[in-house]
Amino acid sequence: MHDDFSPLPGPCSQLRFLQVTQSEALVHLRLHRPDKRNAISDAFLAELQIAFSALPAHCRAVVLSGAGEHFCAGLDLSEVMERSVADGVLHSRAWHQAFEQIQYGRVPVIAALHGAVIGGGLELAATAHLRVADRSTFYGLPEGQRGIFVGGGGSVRLPRLAGFSLMTDMMLTGRVLDAAEGQAAGLSNYLVEPGAAVDKAIELARKVASNAPLSNFAILQALPRIADMSRSDGLFVEALMSAVAQGDDEAKARVRAFLEKRAGKVGREA
C-alpha cells in the first residue's frame, strides 16, 4: 500500500528527523530517529513545525507514523538537564505552538502507533484527530518518576481522551497501558494487528480526504472549541458553522447527489 508514495520535494526533502512522502492527496510524515526511539529534541520539534507548515496545497490528509520499533518515546531528556526555569517555560510553549499547528491545522491527521507511545510521544499522538494502534503499542507517562511534568499539552488533551483520573494514575504510579487497555480508555480509535497500523491509517486517510474540505475544516476547528464553550455559546457556534458548511457549493452538490440516488446510503461495511 505504500508503493505509490514518493518523496515530497521542497523544504521537507531537507529534514533530518522526518521522512515526508506523498501520494495524491495524502502526505505521510514519518518520525525518523529510530536510534533514539524517535525521542523529540529541540531540532526535531522545529522540523515538525517546518513539515506541517510546508504541506502542499493539494494535501487533504496526513498520516503520522514512526520509524523503527517505536512510535515515539517522548522528550529527549538529554536536553532537560541544563534548562533554567525560564528556559523550561519557553520550551514548553514551543511544544504548545508546534502541537497546536497539528491539531488546528487545515487537514486531518491520522496517527499510526506502535511500540512505545510514551510521555511527549503520547502528547504528540493526542494532537492527531484519529489514532490507529497496533497490538505492540504501549502507553506511559513517566514524568512523575523523572521528577518533571508534562509540557506538550498533555494535561489539556489527554484528560479529554482518557479522563483525568487515568492520567493522574499513570503520572503518579508510572502505570503502563498495553494496546487493549489504551483502546478501552480512548487513547486509540482503532486497534489492529502488529505491523498493520500504517496501512489502516492510510486507508482511513484516503476516506477522510474524500470528504468536502470545508466540512473537514469545520470538524477540526469547531468541534474542540465548542467542547470548551458553555452550552449556549456552543449551540450558537454550531448554528453558524452548520450554515457556513451547508452553504458551500460542494456541500450542495453532495446533497443533490444523495437526493438523486447517486450517492451511497449510510451502512456498515461488509
XYZ file of C-alpha atoms in Angstrom:
270
model
C 0.000 0.000 0.000
C 2.994 2.306 0.434
C 4.470 1.759 -3.036
C 2.689 4.750 -4.552
C 4.201 7.234 -2.073
C 7.119 9.341 -3.316
C 9.340 11.913 -1.563
C 7.765 15.336 -1.108
C 10.009 17.985 -2.718
C 10.789 21.387 -1.252
C 11.667 22.158 2.387
C 10.520 18.728 3.587
C 13.149 16.972 1.487
C 15.917 18.541 3.590
C 14.694 17.359 7.002
C 16.954 15.132 9.096
C 14.497 13.637 11.572
C 11.432 13.269 9.346
C 10.734 11.356 6.149
C 7.937 13.033 4.202
C 6.273 11.345 1.239
C 3.096 11.963 -0.745
C 0.525 10.043 -2.746
C -2.197 12.048 -4.482
C -3.973 14.000 -1.699
C -2.152 12.246 1.170
C 1.098 13.134 2.910
C 2.870 10.536 5.069
C 5.052 12.098 7.741
C 7.333 9.531 9.383
C 9.311 10.296 12.540
C 12.827 9.151 11.720
C 15.146 8.997 14.708
C 14.922 5.255 15.376
C 18.235 5.019 17.233
C 16.696 7.272 19.927
C 13.237 5.648 19.762
C 12.137 8.821 17.930
C 12.663 10.958 21.039
C 11.840 14.598 20.309
C 14.748 17.033 20.612
C 14.524 20.777 20.023
C 15.776 20.281 16.450
C 13.231 17.504 15.919
C 10.426 19.755 17.173
C 11.494 22.514 14.782
C 11.335 20.045 11.883
C 7.788 19.052 12.835
C 6.793 22.700 12.548
C 8.506 23.013 9.180
C 6.793 19.902 7.851
C 3.291 20.923 8.883
C 3.758 24.481 7.630
C 5.041 23.202 4.260
C 2.174 20.840 3.416
C 1.326 21.192 -0.283
C -1.922 22.867 -1.293
C -3.306 19.611 -2.682
C -2.854 17.784 0.658
C -6.183 16.674 2.155
C -4.971 14.392 4.981
C -1.756 13.475 6.819
C -0.606 10.117 8.173
C 1.849 10.408 11.081
C 3.951 7.357 11.983
C 7.296 6.385 13.495
C 10.277 4.557 12.023
C 11.869 1.604 13.784
C 10.382 -0.323 16.698
C 8.568 2.570 18.353
C 6.295 5.488 17.524
C 7.884 7.954 19.945
C 9.498 7.626 23.374
C 8.848 11.290 24.186
C 11.052 14.199 25.175
C 14.797 13.903 24.632
C 15.765 14.055 28.311
C 19.408 14.808 27.496
C 18.323 18.379 26.741
C 16.457 18.893 30.023
C 19.460 18.959 32.349
C 20.755 22.440 31.519
C 17.491 24.386 31.366
C 16.597 27.116 33.816
C 13.004 27.644 34.957
C 12.572 30.419 32.391
C 14.026 28.235 29.659
C 11.656 25.449 30.687
C 8.615 27.693 30.293
C 9.736 28.800 26.838
C 10.488 25.200 25.849
C 7.015 24.035 26.875
C 5.431 26.928 24.991
C 7.414 25.920 21.891
C 5.884 22.435 22.131
C 2.455 24.016 22.539
C 2.945 26.090 19.408
C 4.131 23.128 17.350
C 1.348 20.826 18.536
C -1.378 23.456 18.082
C -0.230 23.647 14.463
C -1.003 19.940 14.118
C -4.336 19.854 15.947
C -5.641 23.095 14.463
C -4.118 22.789 11.015
C -6.143 22.759 7.832
C -6.150 18.976 7.253
C -6.965 15.917 9.385
C -4.055 13.969 10.867
C -4.226 10.208 11.477
C -1.500 8.774 13.723
C -0.297 5.188 13.271
C 1.022 3.955 16.635
C 3.259 1.043 17.535
C 5.704 0.193 20.291
C 6.406 2.963 22.790
C 4.000 5.897 22.915
C 5.500 7.477 25.986
C 5.451 10.929 27.610
C 5.826 13.522 24.887
C 5.150 10.804 22.320
C 1.700 10.304 23.836
C 1.240 14.073 23.881
C 2.127 14.126 20.174
C -0.282 11.268 19.418
C -3.035 13.180 21.241
C -2.715 16.067 18.781
C -3.843 13.785 15.936
C -7.515 13.656 15.055
C -7.603 9.860 14.818
C -5.222 7.251 16.230
C -4.670 3.711 14.954
C -2.672 1.485 17.330
C -1.283 -1.945 16.623
C -1.099 -4.550 19.378
C 2.566 -3.850 20.103
C 1.656 -0.362 21.345
C 2.110 0.593 24.986
C 1.430 3.927 26.681
C 3.112 5.620 29.616
C 3.520 8.968 31.351
C 6.719 8.555 33.417
C 7.064 12.239 34.254
C 6.388 11.631 37.962
C 9.272 9.168 38.174
C 11.567 11.554 36.246
C 10.807 14.499 38.515
C 9.222 16.516 35.713
C 5.724 17.352 34.431
C 4.053 17.103 31.050
C 4.845 20.122 28.876
C 3.477 19.337 25.433
C -0.196 19.951 26.103
C -0.856 16.561 27.664
C -2.627 17.977 30.705
C -5.177 19.566 28.364
C -5.580 16.907 25.659
C -5.178 13.580 27.443
C -7.937 14.030 30.072
C -10.299 14.720 27.173
C -9.336 11.377 25.631
C -8.931 9.079 28.614
C -10.081 11.013 31.669
C -8.422 12.964 34.468
C -8.312 10.000 36.862
C -6.442 7.695 34.480
C -3.887 10.373 33.615
C -3.332 11.006 37.337
C -2.777 7.276 37.894
C -0.306 6.989 35.011
C 1.703 10.006 36.165
C 1.724 9.184 39.898
C 2.413 5.449 39.690
C 4.120 5.045 36.322
C 1.338 2.692 35.217
C 1.835 1.467 31.656
C -1.163 0.602 29.481
C -0.994 -2.040 26.802
C -2.692 -1.605 23.424
C -6.001 -3.157 24.518
C -6.138 -1.035 27.675
C -5.331 2.076 25.660
C -8.104 1.275 23.204
C -10.608 0.771 26.024
C -9.508 4.044 27.637
C -9.913 6.045 24.412
C -6.244 6.620 23.604
C -6.767 4.957 20.209
C -9.743 4.879 17.857
C -8.752 1.652 16.081
C -6.762 -1.399 17.184
C -5.110 -3.617 14.560
C -2.638 -6.472 14.382
C 1.117 -5.776 14.709
C 2.533 -4.044 11.642
C -0.869 -3.059 10.253
C -1.278 0.420 11.769
C 0.191 2.408 8.857
C -1.904 0.532 6.279
C -5.071 1.165 8.307
C -4.137 4.822 8.825
C -3.618 5.269 5.073
C -6.959 3.595 4.379
C -8.692 5.980 6.796
C -6.788 8.982 5.422
C -7.981 8.218 1.881
C -11.555 8.047 3.154
C -11.188 11.294 5.133
C -9.543 13.036 2.169
C -12.604 12.288 0.039
C -14.803 14.450 2.287
C -15.680 18.017 1.421
C -12.669 20.133 2.514
C -14.801 22.758 4.235
C -16.639 20.085 6.204
C -13.335 18.570 7.372
C -12.045 22.009 8.286
C -15.187 22.713 10.321
C -14.817 19.424 12.185
C -11.171 20.148 13.059
C -11.682 23.776 14.057
C -15.160 23.913 15.564
C -15.617 20.661 17.493
C -12.780 21.100 20.027
C -13.623 24.748 20.557
C -17.328 24.034 21.080
C -16.333 21.441 23.692
C -14.671 24.251 25.683
C -17.670 26.606 25.449
C -20.743 26.986 27.574
C -23.808 25.134 26.305
C -25.497 28.239 24.882
C -22.313 29.539 23.224
C -21.600 26.106 21.780
C -25.060 25.821 20.254
C -24.730 29.255 18.671
C -21.331 28.475 17.154
C -22.715 25.150 15.916
C -25.521 27.001 14.126
C -23.035 29.357 12.478
C -20.715 26.537 11.424
C -23.616 24.466 10.120
C -24.780 27.369 7.961
C -21.287 28.001 6.603
C -20.745 24.340 5.729
C -24.097 23.731 4.056
C -23.789 26.950 2.062
C -20.655 25.667 0.328
C -21.088 24.712 -3.340
C -19.524 21.281 -2.833
C -21.911 20.548 0.041
C -24.866 21.427 -2.158
C -23.575 19.151 -4.922
C -23.121 16.250 -2.494
C -26.602 16.639 -1.005
C -28.037 16.818 -4.513
C -26.229 13.603 -5.451
C -27.717 11.851 -2.425
C -31.247 13.064 -3.168
C -30.883 11.910 -6.760
C -29.679 8.499 -5.512
C -26.196 8.989 -6.975
C -24.523 8.639 -3.560
C -24.444 5.662 -1.236
C -26.559 5.408 1.877
C -25.128 5.066 5.360
C -24.442 1.484 6.380
C -21.837 -0.736 7.962
C -19.137 -2.036 5.652
C -19.172 -5.740 4.950
